[in-house]
Amino acid sequence: MRLDKFLCDAGIGSRKDIKKIIKSGTVFVQGFSSIRPETHIDPENDKVFLNGSPVAYKKFIYLMMNKPKGYISATFDKRLPTVLDLVPEEYLHYDLFPAGRLDIDTEGLLLLTNDGQLAHNILSPKKHIPKTYFAEVSGKVTDEDIEKFSEGVIIDGDIKTKPAVLEILSAGEVSEINLTITEGKFHQVKRMFEAVGKEVIYLKRIKMNALSLDESLPLGELRELTDDEVKLIKEGISYEEI
Ligand code: URA
């Protein structure tokens, strides 16, 4: 790996800043000053120091986004803005992608990472990773709906959903609910409510596995997960190689 990419991955600064830093002679690789950004290094084993302090290599990055409406969960689209359009430049050199999809009009917790194995494991239908959504639903959500969702409902004529946990927060002309599902079928939450004759008018993901959305994170912003939060998103997942 090139020295400038290594320092960039370690979060030292932008490519431009890093070029300047390297040229200034303050970066040492295996004990020798290195002033060439293209110097080849072994990221796992070489000792790199900046201003006398060791630089730790960061292979994987995990970002929590509070996704706003109007963005699609993809890395590229010809017509529509994607969640990657909201990622600050300092993270763009990682090959980030969203681990999971939220509809264009859904808000809330979206994990962006370059860790393909984690994404695969979170999204694998075999793993039954719980995802919790808050929704506003037009119509009165009832105990009967709780019962039906706990047994699974038929969406799209022949597909039966896995048992889901519905919690009613308030019930009226518009009801507020939390729903935990362990699958990720297309428009699943919206279609589950359609199956019981109701319409989701606002949807926000608030939890994935044991990781909750940081409610202090403004819509459209993101931040790196803490080490504890990385443990929460991975909790209980037995790793499967991809
Ligand atoms: N279910 C939906 O209907 N939409 C989402 O964005 C996520 C789950």
Tab-separated table of C-alpha atoms and ligand atoms in Angstrom:
chain	number	residue	atom	x	y	z
A	1	MET	CA	0.000	0.000	0.000
A	2	ARG	CA	1.173	3.560	-0.709
A	3	LEU	CA	2.267	5.594	2.305
A	4	ASP	CA	-0.169	8.438	1.493
A	5	LYS	CA	-3.136	6.015	1.355
A	6	PHE	CA	-2.055	4.435	4.634
A	7	LEU	CA	-1.993	7.843	6.369
A	8	CYS	CA	-5.300	8.783	4.778
A	9	ASP	CA	-6.940	5.543	6.018
A	10	ALA	CA	-5.537	6.278	9.467
A	11	GLY	CA	-7.513	9.547	9.439
A	12	ILE	CA	-4.473	11.838	9.446
A	13	GLY	CA	-5.939	14.243	6.892
A	14	SER	CA	-6.892	14.724	3.263
A	15	ARG	CA	-4.637	13.429	0.476
A	16	LYS	CA	-3.477	17.024	-0.120
A	17	ASP	CA	-2.582	17.614	3.559
A	18	ILE	CA	-0.820	14.275	3.681
A	19	LYS	CA	1.336	15.059	0.676
A	20	LYS	CA	2.553	18.187	2.477
A	21	ILE	CA	3.107	16.317	5.754
A	22	ILE	CA	5.175	13.637	4.012
A	23	LYS	CA	7.240	16.215	2.125
A	24	SER	CA	7.993	17.968	5.438
A	25	GLY	CA	9.986	14.910	6.538
A	26	THR	CA	8.063	14.179	9.747
A	27	VAL	CA	6.939	10.690	8.674
A	28	PHE	CA	9.202	7.741	9.485
A	29	VAL	CA	8.786	4.234	8.075
A	30	GLN	CA	10.733	1.465	9.787
A	31	GLY	CA	12.963	4.080	11.405
A	32	PHE	CA	13.764	6.048	8.238
A	33	SER	CA	12.341	9.404	7.189
A	34	SER	CA	10.223	9.019	4.084
A	35	ILE	CA	9.465	12.025	1.892
A	36	ARG	CA	7.824	10.149	-1.009
A	37	PRO	CA	4.007	9.751	-0.877
A	38	GLU	CA	4.261	6.703	-3.154
A	39	THR	CA	6.602	4.824	-0.795
A	40	HIS	CA	5.335	1.254	-0.621
A	41	ILE	CA	4.611	-0.026	2.880
A	42	ASP	CA	3.207	-3.153	4.481
A	43	PRO	CA	0.261	-1.748	6.479
A	44	GLU	CA	-0.002	-4.702	8.844
A	45	ASN	CA	3.655	-4.966	9.800
A	46	ASP	CA	5.613	-1.797	9.045
A	47	LYS	CA	6.073	0.709	11.861
A	48	VAL	CA	5.022	4.184	10.757
A	49	PHE	CA	5.599	7.218	12.974
A	50	LEU	CA	4.359	10.787	12.540
A	51	ASN	CA	6.074	13.457	14.633
A	52	GLY	CA	7.427	10.666	16.840
A	53	SER	CA	4.025	9.010	17.494
A	54	PRO	CA	3.004	5.630	16.034
A	55	VAL	CA	0.248	5.683	13.409
A	56	ALA	CA	-2.308	2.871	13.742
A	57	TYR	CA	-3.666	1.338	10.554
A	58	LYS	CA	-7.422	1.386	10.147
A	59	LYS	CA	-8.618	-1.179	7.657
A	60	PHE	CA	-12.338	-0.994	8.300
A	61	ILE	CA	-14.522	1.974	8.963
A	62	TYR	CA	-18.045	1.991	10.403
A	63	LEU	CA	-20.189	5.098	10.096
A	64	MET	CA	-23.634	5.702	11.560
A	65	MET	CA	-25.814	7.952	9.422
A	66	ASN	CA	-29.115	9.497	10.374
A	67	LYS	CA	-30.492	9.213	6.864
A	68	PRO	CA	-32.838	11.968	5.734
A	69	LYS	CA	-35.617	11.632	3.161
A	70	GLY	CA	-34.720	12.241	-0.471
A	71	TYR	CA	-31.605	10.046	-0.685
A	72	ILE	CA	-31.382	6.515	-1.955
A	73	SER	CA	-29.342	3.802	-0.213
A	74	ALA	CA	-26.914	3.185	-3.040
A	75	THR	CA	-23.409	4.249	-3.988
A	76	PHE	CA	-24.353	5.659	-7.385
A	77	ASP	CA	-27.453	6.683	-9.296
A	78	LYS	CA	-27.856	8.547	-12.565
A	79	ARG	CA	-30.853	10.592	-11.419
A	80	LEU	CA	-31.222	10.646	-7.651
A	81	PRO	CA	-28.956	11.768	-4.819
A	82	THR	CA	-27.441	8.877	-2.884
A	83	VAL	CA	-26.444	8.609	0.762
A	84	LEU	CA	-22.814	8.817	-0.364
A	85	ASP	CA	-23.508	12.428	-1.389
A	86	LEU	CA	-23.822	13.140	2.351
A	87	VAL	CA	-20.433	11.642	3.269
A	88	PRO	CA	-17.717	14.211	4.083
A	89	GLU	CA	-14.645	14.162	1.882
A	90	GLU	CA	-12.381	12.778	4.638
A	91	TYR	CA	-14.199	9.408	4.404
A	92	LEU	CA	-14.630	9.185	0.651
A	93	HIS	CA	-11.367	7.376	-0.030
A	94	TYR	CA	-12.758	4.319	1.792
A	95	ASP	CA	-14.823	2.125	-0.502
A	96	LEU	CA	-17.959	2.786	1.513
A	97	PHE	CA	-21.347	1.291	0.856
A	98	PRO	CA	-24.585	1.198	2.846
A	99	ALA	CA	-25.065	-2.048	4.800
A	100	GLY	CA	-28.772	-2.393	4.180
A	101	ARG	CA	-31.376	-0.356	2.374
A	102	LEU	CA	-33.821	2.251	3.489
A	103	ASP	CA	-36.430	3.572	1.050
A	104	ILE	CA	-35.941	7.055	-0.356
A	105	ASP	CA	-38.602	8.401	2.026
A	106	THR	CA	-37.387	6.481	5.113
A	107	GLU	CA	-35.211	8.183	7.710
A	108	GLY	CA	-32.922	6.963	10.442
A	109	LEU	CA	-30.162	4.515	11.186
A	110	LEU	CA	-28.044	3.525	8.227
A	111	LEU	CA	-24.658	1.870	8.600
A	112	LEU	CA	-22.008	2.761	6.033
A	113	THR	CA	-18.905	0.626	5.991
A	114	ASN	CA	-16.206	-0.931	3.836
A	115	ASP	CA	-16.415	-4.193	5.817
A	116	GLY	CA	-18.086	-6.486	3.290
A	117	GLN	CA	-18.100	-9.459	5.600
A	118	LEU	CA	-19.956	-7.607	8.341
A	119	ALA	CA	-22.478	-6.235	5.821
A	120	HIS	CA	-23.024	-9.715	4.418
A	121	ASN	CA	-23.612	-11.128	7.880
A	122	ILE	CA	-25.975	-8.358	8.964
A	123	LEU	CA	-28.016	-8.654	5.791
A	124	SER	CA	-28.050	-12.415	5.441
A	125	PRO	CA	-31.646	-13.661	5.833
A	126	LYS	CA	-30.201	-16.710	7.584
A	127	LYS	CA	-28.950	-14.603	10.510
A	128	HIS	CA	-32.338	-13.091	11.489
A	129	ILE	CA	-30.748	-9.845	12.667
A	130	PRO	CA	-33.469	-7.704	14.308
A	131	LYS	CA	-34.191	-4.249	12.937
A	132	THR	CA	-36.532	-1.884	14.752
A	133	TYR	CA	-38.547	0.857	13.076
A	134	PHE	CA	-40.600	3.694	14.472
A	135	ALA	CA	-43.605	4.503	12.303
A	136	GLU	CA	-46.605	6.755	12.126
A	137	VAL	CA	-49.479	4.826	10.659
A	138	SER	CA	-52.769	6.208	9.438
A	139	GLY	CA	-55.556	4.326	11.164
A	140	LYS	CA	-55.923	2.806	14.615
A	141	VAL	CA	-53.349	0.075	15.245
A	142	THR	CA	-54.884	-2.585	17.475
A	143	ASP	CA	-54.014	-5.574	19.659
A	144	GLU	CA	-55.316	-7.710	16.805
A	145	ASP	CA	-52.531	-6.292	14.604
A	146	ILE	CA	-49.991	-7.217	17.318
A	147	GLU	CA	-51.341	-10.752	17.208
A	148	LYS	CA	-51.302	-10.924	13.402
A	149	PHE	CA	-47.757	-9.558	13.130
A	150	SER	CA	-46.562	-12.039	15.773
A	151	GLU	CA	-47.809	-14.867	13.563
A	152	GLY	CA	-46.616	-13.328	10.298
A	153	VAL	CA	-48.779	-11.675	7.649
A	154	ILE	CA	-49.134	-12.375	3.965
A	155	ILE	CA	-47.604	-9.658	1.798
A	156	ASP	CA	-47.861	-9.665	-1.986
A	157	GLY	CA	-50.324	-12.519	-2.221
A	158	ASP	CA	-48.141	-15.430	-1.277
A	159	ILE	CA	-45.183	-14.333	0.871
A	160	LYS	CA	-45.613	-14.797	4.628
A	161	THR	CA	-43.428	-12.643	6.852
A	162	LYS	CA	-41.541	-14.043	9.829
A	163	PRO	CA	-43.010	-13.276	13.269
A	164	ALA	CA	-42.527	-9.607	14.140
A	165	VAL	CA	-42.898	-7.675	17.385
A	166	LEU	CA	-45.314	-4.749	17.220
A	167	GLU	CA	-45.486	-2.258	20.070
A	168	ILE	CA	-48.225	0.382	20.100
A	169	LEU	CA	-46.983	3.718	21.452
A	170	SER	CA	-50.225	5.579	20.762
A	171	ALA	CA	-53.370	4.603	18.875
A	172	GLY	CA	-55.798	6.962	17.182
A	173	GLU	CA	-56.537	8.388	13.740
A	174	VAL	CA	-52.784	8.285	13.394
A	175	SER	CA	-51.001	5.668	15.478
A	176	GLU	CA	-47.374	5.587	16.579
A	177	ILE	CA	-45.675	2.236	16.789
A	178	ASN	CA	-42.347	0.419	17.010
A	179	LEU	CA	-41.978	-2.688	14.874
A	180	THR	CA	-39.113	-5.171	15.068
A	181	ILE	CA	-38.582	-7.450	12.095
A	182	THR	CA	-35.856	-9.980	11.353
A	183	GLU	CA	-36.013	-9.841	7.576
A	184	GLY	CA	-35.443	-7.175	4.977
A	185	LYS	CA	-37.991	-7.710	2.254
A	186	PHE	CA	-38.624	-4.864	-0.171
A	187	HIS	CA	-40.837	-2.190	1.511
A	188	GLN	CA	-41.473	-4.731	4.255
A	189	VAL	CA	-42.833	-2.498	7.009
A	190	LYS	CA	-45.074	-0.586	4.615
A	191	ARG	CA	-46.388	-3.801	3.104
A	192	MET	CA	-47.020	-5.395	6.493
A	193	PHE	CA	-49.290	-2.509	7.433
A	194	GLU	CA	-50.963	-2.629	4.022
A	195	ALA	CA	-51.718	-6.286	4.791
A	196	VAL	CA	-53.786	-5.159	7.796
A	197	GLY	CA	-55.451	-2.301	5.900
A	198	LYS	CA	-53.285	0.595	7.127
A	199	GLU	CA	-50.775	2.975	5.633
A	200	VAL	CA	-47.332	3.962	6.908
A	201	ILE	CA	-47.037	7.731	6.613
A	202	TYR	CA	-43.653	8.174	8.316
A	203	LEU	CA	-40.902	5.602	8.792
A	204	LYS	CA	-37.620	5.755	10.643
A	205	ARG	CA	-35.198	2.955	11.543
A	206	ILE	CA	-34.118	3.275	15.156
A	207	LYS	CA	-32.141	0.079	15.814
A	208	MET	CA	-30.129	-2.595	13.992
A	209	ASN	CA	-29.140	-5.607	16.021
A	210	ALA	CA	-28.081	-4.160	19.419
A	211	LEU	CA	-27.061	-0.778	17.960
A	212	SER	CA	-29.474	2.145	18.456
A	213	LEU	CA	-29.595	5.331	16.434
A	214	ASP	CA	-27.861	8.169	18.249
A	215	GLU	CA	-30.835	10.535	18.523
A	216	SER	CA	-28.473	13.490	18.956
A	217	LEU	CA	-27.148	12.940	15.431
A	218	PRO	CA	-28.901	15.485	13.176
A	219	LEU	CA	-30.647	14.250	10.029
A	220	GLY	CA	-28.201	13.994	7.162
A	221	GLU	CA	-25.134	13.737	9.395
A	222	LEU	CA	-22.895	10.842	10.237
A	223	ARG	CA	-20.180	9.882	12.643
A	224	GLU	CA	-17.825	6.953	13.242
A	225	LEU	CA	-19.087	4.218	15.546
A	226	THR	CA	-17.258	3.923	18.855
A	227	ASP	CA	-15.509	0.605	19.571
A	228	ASP	CA	-18.409	-0.337	21.881
A	229	GLU	CA	-20.931	0.413	19.142
A	230	VAL	CA	-19.004	-1.767	16.681
A	231	LYS	CA	-19.390	-4.580	19.251
A	232	LEU	CA	-23.144	-3.844	19.468
A	233	ILE	CA	-23.700	-4.065	15.721
A	234	LYS	CA	-21.769	-7.357	15.628
A	235	GLU	CA	-23.414	-8.781	18.786
A	236	GLY	CA	-24.471	-12.401	18.504
A	237	ILE	CA	-23.445	-12.721	14.858
A	238	SER	CA	-21.441	-15.851	14.238
A	239	TYR	CA	-19.095	-14.935	11.451
A	240	GLU	CA	-19.492	-16.558	8.105
A	241	GLU	CA	-16.775	-16.144	5.507
A	242	ILE	CA	-17.845	-14.660	2.201
B	1	URA	N1	-39.535	-1.273	5.420
B	1	URA	C1	-40.003	-0.379	4.530
B	1	URA	O1	-41.157	-0.457	4.111
B	1	URA	N2	-39.181	0.591	4.115
B	1	URA	C2	-37.907	0.754	4.569
B	1	URA	O2	-37.216	1.690	4.166
B	1	URA	C3	-37.435	-0.190	5.503
B	1	URA	C4	-38.272	-1.197	5.908
